[in-house]
Short mmCIF file of C-alpha atoms in Angstrom, two decimals:
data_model
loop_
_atom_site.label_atom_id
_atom_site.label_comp_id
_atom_site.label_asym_id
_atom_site.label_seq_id
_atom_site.Cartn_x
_atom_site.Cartn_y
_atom_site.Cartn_z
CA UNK A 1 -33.57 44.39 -9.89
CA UNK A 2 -31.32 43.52 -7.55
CA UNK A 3 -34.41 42.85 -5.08
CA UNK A 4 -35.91 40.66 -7.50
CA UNK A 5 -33.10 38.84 -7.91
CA UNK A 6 -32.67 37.85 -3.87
CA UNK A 7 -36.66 37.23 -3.76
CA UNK A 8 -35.94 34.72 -7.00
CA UNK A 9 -33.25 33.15 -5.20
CA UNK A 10 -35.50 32.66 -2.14
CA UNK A 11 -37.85 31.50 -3.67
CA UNK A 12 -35.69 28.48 -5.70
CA UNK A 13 -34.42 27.22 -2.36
CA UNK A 14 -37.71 27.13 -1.07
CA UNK A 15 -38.90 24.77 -3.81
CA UNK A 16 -35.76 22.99 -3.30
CA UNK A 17 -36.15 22.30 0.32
CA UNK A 18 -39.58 21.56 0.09
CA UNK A 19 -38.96 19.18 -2.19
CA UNK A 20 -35.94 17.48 -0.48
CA UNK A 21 -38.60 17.14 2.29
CA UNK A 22 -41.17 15.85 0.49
CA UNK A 23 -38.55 13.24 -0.96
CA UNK A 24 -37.54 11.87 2.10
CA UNK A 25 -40.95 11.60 4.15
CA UNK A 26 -41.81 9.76 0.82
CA UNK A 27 -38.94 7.36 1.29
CA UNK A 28 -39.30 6.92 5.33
CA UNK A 29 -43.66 6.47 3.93
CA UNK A 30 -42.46 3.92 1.60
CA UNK A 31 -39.67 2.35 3.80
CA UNK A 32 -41.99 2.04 6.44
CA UNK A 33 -44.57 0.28 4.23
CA UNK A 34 -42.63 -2.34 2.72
CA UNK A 35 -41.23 -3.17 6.69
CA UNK A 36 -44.90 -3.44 7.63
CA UNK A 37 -45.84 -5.88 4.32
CA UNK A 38 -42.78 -8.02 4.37
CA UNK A 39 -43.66 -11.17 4.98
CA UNK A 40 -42.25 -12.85 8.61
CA UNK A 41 -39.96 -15.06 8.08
CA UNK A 42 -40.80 -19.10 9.83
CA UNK A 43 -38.47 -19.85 12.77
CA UNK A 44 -36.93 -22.65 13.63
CA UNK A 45 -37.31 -24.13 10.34
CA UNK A 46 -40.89 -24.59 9.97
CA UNK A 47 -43.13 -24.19 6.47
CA UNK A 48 -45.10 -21.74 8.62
CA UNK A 49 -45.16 -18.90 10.68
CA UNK A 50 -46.38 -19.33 14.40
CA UNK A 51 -49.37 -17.62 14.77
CA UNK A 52 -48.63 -14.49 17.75
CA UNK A 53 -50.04 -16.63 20.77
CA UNK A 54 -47.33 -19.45 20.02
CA UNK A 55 -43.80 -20.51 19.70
CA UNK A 56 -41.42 -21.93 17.13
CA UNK A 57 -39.62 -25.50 18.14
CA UNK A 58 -37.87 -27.81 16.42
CA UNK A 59 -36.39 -31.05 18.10
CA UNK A 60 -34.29 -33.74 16.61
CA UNK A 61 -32.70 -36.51 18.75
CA UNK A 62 -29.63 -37.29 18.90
CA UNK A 63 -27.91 -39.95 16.03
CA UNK A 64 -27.13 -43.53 18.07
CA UNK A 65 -24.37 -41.90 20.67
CA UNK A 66 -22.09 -40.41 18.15
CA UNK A 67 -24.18 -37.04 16.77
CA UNK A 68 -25.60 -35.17 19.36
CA UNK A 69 -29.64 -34.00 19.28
CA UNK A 70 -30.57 -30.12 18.49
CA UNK A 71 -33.14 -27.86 19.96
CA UNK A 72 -34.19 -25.22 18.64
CA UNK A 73 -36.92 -22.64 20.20
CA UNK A 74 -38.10 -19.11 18.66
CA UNK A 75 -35.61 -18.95 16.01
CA UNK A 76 -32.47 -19.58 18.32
CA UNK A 77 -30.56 -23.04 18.59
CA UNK A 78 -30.50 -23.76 22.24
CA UNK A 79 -28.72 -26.97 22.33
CA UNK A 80 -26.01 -29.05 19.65
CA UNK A 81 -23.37 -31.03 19.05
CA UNK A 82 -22.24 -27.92 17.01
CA UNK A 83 -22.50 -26.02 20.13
CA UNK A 84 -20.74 -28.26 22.52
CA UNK A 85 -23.31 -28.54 25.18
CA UNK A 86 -25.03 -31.35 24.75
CA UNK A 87 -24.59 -34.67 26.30
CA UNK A 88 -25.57 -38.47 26.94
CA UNK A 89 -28.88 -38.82 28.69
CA UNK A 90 -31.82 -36.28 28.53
CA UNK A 91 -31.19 -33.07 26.85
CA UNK A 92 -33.26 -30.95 28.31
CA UNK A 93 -34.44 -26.46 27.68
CA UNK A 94 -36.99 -25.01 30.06
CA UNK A 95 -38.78 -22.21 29.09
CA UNK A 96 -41.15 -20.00 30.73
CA UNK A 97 -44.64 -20.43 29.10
CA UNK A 98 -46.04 -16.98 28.69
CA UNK A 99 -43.02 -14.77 28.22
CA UNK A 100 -41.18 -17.29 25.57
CA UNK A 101 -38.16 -16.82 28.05
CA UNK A 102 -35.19 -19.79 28.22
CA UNK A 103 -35.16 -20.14 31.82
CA UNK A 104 -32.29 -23.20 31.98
CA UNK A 105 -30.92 -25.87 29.45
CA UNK A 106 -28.45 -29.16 30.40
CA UNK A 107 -28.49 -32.45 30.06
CA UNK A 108 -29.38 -35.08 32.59
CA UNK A 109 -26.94 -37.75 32.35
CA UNK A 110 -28.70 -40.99 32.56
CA UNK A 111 -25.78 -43.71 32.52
CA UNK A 112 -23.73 -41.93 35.46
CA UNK A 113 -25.35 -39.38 36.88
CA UNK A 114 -26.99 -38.95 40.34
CA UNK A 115 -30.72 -40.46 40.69
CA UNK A 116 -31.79 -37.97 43.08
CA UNK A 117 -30.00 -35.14 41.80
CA UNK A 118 -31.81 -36.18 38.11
CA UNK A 119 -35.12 -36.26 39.72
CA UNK A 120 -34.46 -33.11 41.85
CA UNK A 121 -33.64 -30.94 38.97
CA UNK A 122 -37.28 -32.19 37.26
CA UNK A 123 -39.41 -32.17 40.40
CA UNK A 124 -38.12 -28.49 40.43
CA UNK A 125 -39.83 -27.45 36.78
CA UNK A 126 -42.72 -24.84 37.88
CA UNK A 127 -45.34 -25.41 36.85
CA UNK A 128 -46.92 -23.63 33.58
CA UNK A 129 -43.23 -24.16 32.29
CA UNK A 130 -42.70 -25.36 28.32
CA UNK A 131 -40.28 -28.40 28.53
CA UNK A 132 -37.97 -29.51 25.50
CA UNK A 133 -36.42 -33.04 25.59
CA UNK A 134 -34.14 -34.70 23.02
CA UNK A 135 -32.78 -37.86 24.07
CA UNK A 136 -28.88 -38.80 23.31
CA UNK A 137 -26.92 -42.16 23.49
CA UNK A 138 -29.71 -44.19 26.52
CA UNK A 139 -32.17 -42.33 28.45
CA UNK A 140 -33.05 -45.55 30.58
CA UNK A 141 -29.93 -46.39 32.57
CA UNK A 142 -30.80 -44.52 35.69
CA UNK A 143 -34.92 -43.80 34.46
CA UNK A 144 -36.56 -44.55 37.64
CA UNK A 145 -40.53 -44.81 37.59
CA UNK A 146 -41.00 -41.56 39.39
CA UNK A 147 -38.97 -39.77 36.55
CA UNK A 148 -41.30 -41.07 33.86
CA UNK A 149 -44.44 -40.07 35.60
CA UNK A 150 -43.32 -36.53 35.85
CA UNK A 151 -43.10 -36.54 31.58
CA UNK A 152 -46.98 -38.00 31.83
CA UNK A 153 -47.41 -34.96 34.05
CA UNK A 154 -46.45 -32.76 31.19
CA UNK A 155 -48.24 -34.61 28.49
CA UNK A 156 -45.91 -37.71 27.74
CA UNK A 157 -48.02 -40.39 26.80
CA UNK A 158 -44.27 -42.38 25.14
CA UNK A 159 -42.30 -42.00 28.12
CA UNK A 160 -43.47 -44.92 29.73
CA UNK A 161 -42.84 -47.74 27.04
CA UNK A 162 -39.07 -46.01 26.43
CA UNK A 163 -36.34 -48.32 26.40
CA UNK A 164 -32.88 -49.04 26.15
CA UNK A 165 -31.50 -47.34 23.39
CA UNK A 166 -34.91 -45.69 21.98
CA UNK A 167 -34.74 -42.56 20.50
CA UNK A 168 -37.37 -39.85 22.15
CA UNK A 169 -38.02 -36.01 21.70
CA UNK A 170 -40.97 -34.23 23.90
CA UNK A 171 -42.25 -30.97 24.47
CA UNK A 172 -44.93 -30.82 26.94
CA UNK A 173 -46.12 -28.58 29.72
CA UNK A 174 -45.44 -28.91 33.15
CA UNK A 175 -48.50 -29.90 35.33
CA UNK A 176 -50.80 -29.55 32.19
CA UNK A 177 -51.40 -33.20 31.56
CA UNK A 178 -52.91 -32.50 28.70
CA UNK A 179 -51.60 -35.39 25.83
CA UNK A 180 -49.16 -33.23 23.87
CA UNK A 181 -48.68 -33.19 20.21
CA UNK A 182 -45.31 -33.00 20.31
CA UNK A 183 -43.93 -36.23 20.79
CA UNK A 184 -42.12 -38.67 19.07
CA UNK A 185 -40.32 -42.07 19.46
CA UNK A 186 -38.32 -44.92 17.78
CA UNK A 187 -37.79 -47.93 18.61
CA UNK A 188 -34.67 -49.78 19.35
CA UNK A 189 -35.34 -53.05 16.97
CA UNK A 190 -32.28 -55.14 15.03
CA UNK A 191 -35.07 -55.40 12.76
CA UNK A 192 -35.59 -51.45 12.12
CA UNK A 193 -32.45 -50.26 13.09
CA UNK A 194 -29.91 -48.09 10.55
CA UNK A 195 -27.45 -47.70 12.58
CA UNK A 196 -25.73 -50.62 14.35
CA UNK A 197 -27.62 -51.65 17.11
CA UNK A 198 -29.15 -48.22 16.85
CA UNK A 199 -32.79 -46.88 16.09
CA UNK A 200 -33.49 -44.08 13.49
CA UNK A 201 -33.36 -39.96 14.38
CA UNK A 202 -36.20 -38.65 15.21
CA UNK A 203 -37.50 -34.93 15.54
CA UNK A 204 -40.54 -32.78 15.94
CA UNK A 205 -41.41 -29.29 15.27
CA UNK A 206 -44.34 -26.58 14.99
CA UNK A 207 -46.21 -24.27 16.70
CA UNK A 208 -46.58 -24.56 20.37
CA UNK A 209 -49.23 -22.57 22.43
CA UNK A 210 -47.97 -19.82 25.10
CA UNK A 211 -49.10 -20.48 28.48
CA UNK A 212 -52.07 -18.39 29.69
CA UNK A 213 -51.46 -15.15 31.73
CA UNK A 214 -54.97 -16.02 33.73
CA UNK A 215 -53.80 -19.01 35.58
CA UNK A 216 -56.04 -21.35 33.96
CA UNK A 217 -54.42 -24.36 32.72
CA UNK A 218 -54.59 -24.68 28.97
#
């Protein structure tokens, strides 16, 4: 009897642990699963989802020269007035094409900064690189010819009718030249303008295309 009893016993905490087993593979199966079908969230706050082979952006310039522009890139707000880092001029983030990777961010201050030091610091963008550009307050003040032909280089096809006081947002590719979609600007018009002497925000956003690993320029 007593033999019966232990092999009884055995035998229910088998079952038991079996069971337990079975219980939590099921859950991990099932966990698993609904982490595979849940549905990606958009970044940056598009309607969509970037397909793999691109990246979320969203640019907004900044409002007359009192609310600074945003930039945001892959989910991740890179520049603000929330932030703190932005500033009067070009607001500029410069990312590296195929590995979605914020190399540098700043702003070029185009009423008092340095000419050469402005032009330096875009004659050094590689190239292959994904440029981000919000403009804040004037972009024009120290906007020398040279400067703007470097934007056409990266698909501006705005930069060169931008004037005092226009609001502008980019994102282009450097040394791709292809016309980019990305680009926006408004005019600085008593007619138009809502604020004083000031044109209207403007922003773009979507899906742009990684740069190719082969070398070939998209």
């Amino acid at each position: 009897m007593r033999y019966r009893a232990v092999l009884y016993f055995t035998a229910v905490i088998a079952v038991l642990v079996i069971t337990w087993g079975i219980s939590i593979n099921s859950f991990d199966v099932q966990e698993k699963a609904r982490n595979i079908l849940a549905a990606p969230e958009p970044k940056c706050s598009l309607s969509r989802v970037c397909p793999p082979d691109h990246f979320a952006l969203h640019i907004r310039s900044g409002a007359a020269n009192v609310v600074g522009p945003k930039i945001c890139f892959e989910g991740k707000i890179i520049m603000s007035h929330v932030l703190n880092n932005v500033g009067p001029g070009l607001n500029i983030v410069v990312v590296n094409g195929e590995k979605g990777l914020v190399e540098k961010f700043g702003y070029l201050n185009m009423k008092a900064g340095n000419p050469e030091d402005i032009l330096g610091y875009l004659k050094a963008i590689k190239p292959g690189m994904i440029v981000l550009v919000a403009s804040f307050d004037d972009v024009t003040t120290k906007m020398t010819k040279e400067m703007r032909e470097i934007f056409v280089g990266m698909g501006s096809t705005l930069i060169k009718s931008v004037k005092v006081r226009d609001s502008w947002v980019f994102a282009g590719r450097a040394g791709a030249k292809n016309r980019s979609l990305f680009e926006k600007q408004a005019v600085n018009d008593d007619k138009t303008n809502i604020y004083e002497k000031w044109p209207v925000v403007v922003e773009v956003g979507g899906c742009f295309p990684r740069t190719p690993t082969d070398g070939h320029k998209p």
